[in-house]
Tab-separated table of C-alpha atoms in Angstrom:
chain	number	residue	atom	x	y	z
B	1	UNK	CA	165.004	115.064	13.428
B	2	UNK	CA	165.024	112.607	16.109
B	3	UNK	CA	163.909	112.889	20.162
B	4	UNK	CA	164.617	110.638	22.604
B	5	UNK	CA	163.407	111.031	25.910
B	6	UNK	CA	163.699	107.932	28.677
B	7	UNK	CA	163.178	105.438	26.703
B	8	UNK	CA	160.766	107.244	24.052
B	9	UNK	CA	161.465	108.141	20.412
B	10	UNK	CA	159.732	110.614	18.787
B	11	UNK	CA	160.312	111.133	14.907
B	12	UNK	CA	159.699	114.645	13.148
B	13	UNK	CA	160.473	116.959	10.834
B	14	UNK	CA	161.567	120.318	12.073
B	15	UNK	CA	159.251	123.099	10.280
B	16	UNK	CA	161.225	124.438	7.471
B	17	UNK	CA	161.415	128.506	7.232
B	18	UNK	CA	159.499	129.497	4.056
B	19	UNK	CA	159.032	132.762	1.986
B	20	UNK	CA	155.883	132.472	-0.388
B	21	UNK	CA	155.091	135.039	-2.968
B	22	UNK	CA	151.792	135.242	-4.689
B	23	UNK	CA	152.283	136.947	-8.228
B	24	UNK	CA	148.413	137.323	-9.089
B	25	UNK	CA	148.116	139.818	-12.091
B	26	UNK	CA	151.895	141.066	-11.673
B	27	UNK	CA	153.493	141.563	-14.752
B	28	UNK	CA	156.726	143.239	-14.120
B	29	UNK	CA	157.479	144.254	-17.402
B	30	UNK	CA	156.693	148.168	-16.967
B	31	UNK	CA	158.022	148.826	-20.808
B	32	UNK	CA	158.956	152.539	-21.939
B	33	UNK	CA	159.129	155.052	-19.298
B	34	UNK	CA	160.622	158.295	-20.010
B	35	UNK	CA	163.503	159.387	-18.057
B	36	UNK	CA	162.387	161.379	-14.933
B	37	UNK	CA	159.078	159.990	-14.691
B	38	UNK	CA	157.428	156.773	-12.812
B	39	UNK	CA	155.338	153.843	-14.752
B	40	UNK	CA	151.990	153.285	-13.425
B	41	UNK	CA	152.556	150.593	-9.826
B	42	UNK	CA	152.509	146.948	-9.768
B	43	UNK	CA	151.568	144.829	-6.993
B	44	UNK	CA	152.413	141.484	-5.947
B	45	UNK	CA	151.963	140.022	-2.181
B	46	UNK	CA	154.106	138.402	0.177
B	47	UNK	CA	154.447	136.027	3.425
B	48	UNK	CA	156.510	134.234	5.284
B	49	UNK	CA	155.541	131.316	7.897
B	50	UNK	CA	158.119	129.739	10.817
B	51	UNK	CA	160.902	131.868	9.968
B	52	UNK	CA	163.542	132.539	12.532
B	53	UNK	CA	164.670	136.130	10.704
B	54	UNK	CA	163.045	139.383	8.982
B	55	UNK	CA	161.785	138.953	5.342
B	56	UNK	CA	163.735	141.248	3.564
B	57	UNK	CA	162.551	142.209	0.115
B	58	UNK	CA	165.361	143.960	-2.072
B	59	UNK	CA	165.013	146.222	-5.428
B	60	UNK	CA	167.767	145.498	-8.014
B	61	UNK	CA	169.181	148.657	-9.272
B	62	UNK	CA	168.009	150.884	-12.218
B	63	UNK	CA	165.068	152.444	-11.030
B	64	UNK	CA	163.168	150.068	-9.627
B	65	UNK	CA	161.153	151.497	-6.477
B	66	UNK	CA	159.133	149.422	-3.816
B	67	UNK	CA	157.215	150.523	-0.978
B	68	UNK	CA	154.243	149.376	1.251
B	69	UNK	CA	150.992	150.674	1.906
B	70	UNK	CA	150.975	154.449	1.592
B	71	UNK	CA	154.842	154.753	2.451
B	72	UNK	CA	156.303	157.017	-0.482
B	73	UNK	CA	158.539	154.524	-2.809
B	74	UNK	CA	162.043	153.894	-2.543
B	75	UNK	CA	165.013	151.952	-3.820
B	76	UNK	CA	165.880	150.852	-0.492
B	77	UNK	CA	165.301	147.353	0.635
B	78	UNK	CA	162.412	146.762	2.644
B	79	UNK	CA	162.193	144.477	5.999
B	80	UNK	CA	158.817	142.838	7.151
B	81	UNK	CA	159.381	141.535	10.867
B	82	UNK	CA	157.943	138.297	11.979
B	83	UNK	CA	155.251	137.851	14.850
B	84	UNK	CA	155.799	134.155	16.126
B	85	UNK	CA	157.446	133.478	12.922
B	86	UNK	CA	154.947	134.675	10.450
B	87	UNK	CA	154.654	137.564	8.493
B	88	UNK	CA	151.088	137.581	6.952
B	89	UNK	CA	150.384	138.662	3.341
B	90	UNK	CA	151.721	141.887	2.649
B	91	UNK	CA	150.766	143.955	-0.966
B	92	UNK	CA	154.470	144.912	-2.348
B	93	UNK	CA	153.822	147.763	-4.734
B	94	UNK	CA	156.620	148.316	-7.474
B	95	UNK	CA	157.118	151.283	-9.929
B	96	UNK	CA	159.890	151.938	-12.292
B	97	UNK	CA	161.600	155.152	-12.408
B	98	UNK	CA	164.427	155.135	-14.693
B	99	UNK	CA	167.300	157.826	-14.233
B	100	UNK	CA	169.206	157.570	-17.177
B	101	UNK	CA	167.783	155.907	-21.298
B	102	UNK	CA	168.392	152.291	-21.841
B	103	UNK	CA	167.374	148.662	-20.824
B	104	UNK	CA	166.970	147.674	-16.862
B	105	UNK	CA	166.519	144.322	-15.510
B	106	UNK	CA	166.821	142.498	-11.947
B	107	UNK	CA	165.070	140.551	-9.394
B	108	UNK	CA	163.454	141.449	-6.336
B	109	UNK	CA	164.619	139.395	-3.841
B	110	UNK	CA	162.315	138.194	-1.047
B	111	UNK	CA	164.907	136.850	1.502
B	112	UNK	CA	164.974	135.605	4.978
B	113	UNK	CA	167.342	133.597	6.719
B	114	UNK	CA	167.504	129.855	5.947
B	115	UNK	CA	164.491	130.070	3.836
B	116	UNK	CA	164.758	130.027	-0.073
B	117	UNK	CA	165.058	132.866	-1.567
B	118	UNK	CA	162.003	134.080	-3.876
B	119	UNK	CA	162.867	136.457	-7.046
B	120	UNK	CA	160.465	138.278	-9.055
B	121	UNK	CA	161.356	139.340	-12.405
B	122	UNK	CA	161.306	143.308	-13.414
B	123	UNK	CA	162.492	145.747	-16.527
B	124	UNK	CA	162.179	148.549	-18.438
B	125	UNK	CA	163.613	150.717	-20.670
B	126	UNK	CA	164.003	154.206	-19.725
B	127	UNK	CA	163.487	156.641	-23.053
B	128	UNK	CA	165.269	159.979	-22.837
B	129	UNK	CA	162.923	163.274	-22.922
B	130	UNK	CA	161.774	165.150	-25.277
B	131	UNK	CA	161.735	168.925	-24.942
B	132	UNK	CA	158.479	170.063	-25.403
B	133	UNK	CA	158.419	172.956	-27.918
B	134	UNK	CA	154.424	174.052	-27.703
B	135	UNK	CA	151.188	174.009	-25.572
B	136	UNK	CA	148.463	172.487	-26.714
B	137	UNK	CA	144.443	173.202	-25.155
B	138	UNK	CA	142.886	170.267	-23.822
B	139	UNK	CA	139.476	171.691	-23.060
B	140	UNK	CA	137.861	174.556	-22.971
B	141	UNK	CA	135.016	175.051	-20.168
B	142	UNK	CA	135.233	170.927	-20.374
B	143	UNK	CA	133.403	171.552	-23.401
B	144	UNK	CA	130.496	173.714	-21.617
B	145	UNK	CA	129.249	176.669	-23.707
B	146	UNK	CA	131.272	180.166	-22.757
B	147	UNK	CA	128.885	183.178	-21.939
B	148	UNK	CA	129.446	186.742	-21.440
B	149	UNK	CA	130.668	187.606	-18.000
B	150	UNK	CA	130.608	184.358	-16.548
B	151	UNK	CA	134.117	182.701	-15.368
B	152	UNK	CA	135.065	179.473	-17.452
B	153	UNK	CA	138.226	176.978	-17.471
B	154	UNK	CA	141.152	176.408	-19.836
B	155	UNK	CA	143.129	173.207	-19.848
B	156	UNK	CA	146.290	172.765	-21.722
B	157	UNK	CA	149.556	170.932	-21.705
B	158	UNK	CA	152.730	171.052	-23.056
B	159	UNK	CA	153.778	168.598	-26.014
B	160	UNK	CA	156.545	167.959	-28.183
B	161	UNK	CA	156.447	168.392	-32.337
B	162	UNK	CA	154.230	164.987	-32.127
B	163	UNK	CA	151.569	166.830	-29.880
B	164	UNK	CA	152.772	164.167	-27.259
B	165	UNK	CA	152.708	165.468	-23.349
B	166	UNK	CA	156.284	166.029	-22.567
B	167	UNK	CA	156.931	167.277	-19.113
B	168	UNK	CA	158.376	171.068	-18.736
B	169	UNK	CA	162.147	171.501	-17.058
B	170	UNK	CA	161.430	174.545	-14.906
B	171	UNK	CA	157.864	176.434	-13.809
B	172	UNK	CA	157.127	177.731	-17.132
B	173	UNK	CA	154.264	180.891	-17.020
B	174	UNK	CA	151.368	180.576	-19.305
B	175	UNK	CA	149.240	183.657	-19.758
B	176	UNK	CA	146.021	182.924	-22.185
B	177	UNK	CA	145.440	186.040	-24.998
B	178	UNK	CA	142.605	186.207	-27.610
B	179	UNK	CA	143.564	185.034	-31.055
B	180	UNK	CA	140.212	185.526	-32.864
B	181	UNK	CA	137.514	187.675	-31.616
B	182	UNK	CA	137.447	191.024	-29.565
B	183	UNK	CA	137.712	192.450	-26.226
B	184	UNK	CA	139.336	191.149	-23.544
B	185	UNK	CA	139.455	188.483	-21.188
B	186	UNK	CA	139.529	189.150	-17.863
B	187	UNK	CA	139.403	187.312	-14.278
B	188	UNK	CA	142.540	184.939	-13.997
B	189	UNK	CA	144.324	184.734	-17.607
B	190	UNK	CA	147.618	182.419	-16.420
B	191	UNK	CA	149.239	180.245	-14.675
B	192	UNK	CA	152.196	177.808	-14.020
B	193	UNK	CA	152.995	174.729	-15.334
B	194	UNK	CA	155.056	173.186	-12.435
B	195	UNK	CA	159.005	171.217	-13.353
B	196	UNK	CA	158.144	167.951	-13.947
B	197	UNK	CA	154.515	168.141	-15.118
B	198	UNK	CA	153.115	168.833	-18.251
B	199	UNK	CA	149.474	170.473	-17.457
B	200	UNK	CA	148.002	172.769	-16.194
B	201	UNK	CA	144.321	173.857	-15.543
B	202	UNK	CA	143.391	177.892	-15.373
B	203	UNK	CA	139.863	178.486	-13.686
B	204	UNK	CA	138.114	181.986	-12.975
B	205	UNK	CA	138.535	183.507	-16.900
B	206	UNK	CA	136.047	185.894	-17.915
B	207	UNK	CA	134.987	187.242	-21.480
């Protein structure tokens, strides 16, 4: 741009709004996640210098679930709001949480007015669940000798027919019974797998 005042000219270049996005180690890809569940978070970090608007970072749809610092993840867009036209670096962390099975692809957009907008890749495939049709013990004691009268730990899960952890629809009870040996157990002998999980740890058993 060009300012004249009296008879001075001054030449410039007005400072141009700008949106900068700093990958590091994100990958985006967050591969097979079965339906229900999240993937493990990715991170990737944002700023913004002499902007003139909010930076507002958008999810595309399919699962896809942003937040910042230790706010609980969400599909909803997120706005960052500029002090004196900056926004300073600012960790986006992205999961993947697929409702449905199939492929899911987008961009997050990283948008603020007359900057360029900044997209970063994401997908997954959501996989649909598999009922789990047994428990299977983890540890027993984690893997301490059991003696007489004194309380131990059992830890078990729930898996499918491929002894892989598949997560239980409802609370499902789990009460622990001898199979080989005599007399009884005592102390606590069950508990509850919660919906949604797929373990569960009893402590306070006695033999």
């Amino acid at each position: 741009g060009t300012w004249r005042f009296d008879n001075v000219t001054v030449f410039g270049t007005p400072s141009t709004p700008s949106v900068i996005v700093t990958p590091g180690a994100f990958n985006g890809a967050f591969g097979n996640v079965v339906v229900g569940n999240s993937s493990a978070p990715d991170s990737y970090i944002v700023e913004g210098v002499n902007l003139t608007g909010n930076i507002i970072i958008t999810p595309p749809v399919g699962g896809f679930e942003i937040r910042t610092g230790v706010n609980a993840f969400s599909t909803a867009a997120i706005n960052l709001v500029p002090v004196s036209g900056t926004v300073a670096q600012t960790t986006i962390d992205v999961r993947f949480t697929p409702a449905a099975p199939g492929v899911q692809s987008g961009d997050i957009t990283n948008a603020s007015a007359l900057a360029t907008t900044v997209n970063v890749p994401v997908s997954g495939t959501g996989i649909a669940a598999v009922v789990p049709t047994k428990l299977r013990i983890v540890s027993v004691n984690n893997g301490s000798p059991v003696l007489v009268d004194q309380s131990f730990s059992v830890e078990l899960e729930s898996v499918d027919i491929s002894d892989i952890p598949q997560n239980v629809a409802t609370n499902t009870f789990v009460q622990l019974s001898i199979n080989v040996g005599s007399g009884p157990l005592g102390g606590i002998v069950g508990g509850t797998i919660t919906a949604g999980t797929n373990s569960l740890s009893i402590t306070g058993i006695t033999y």
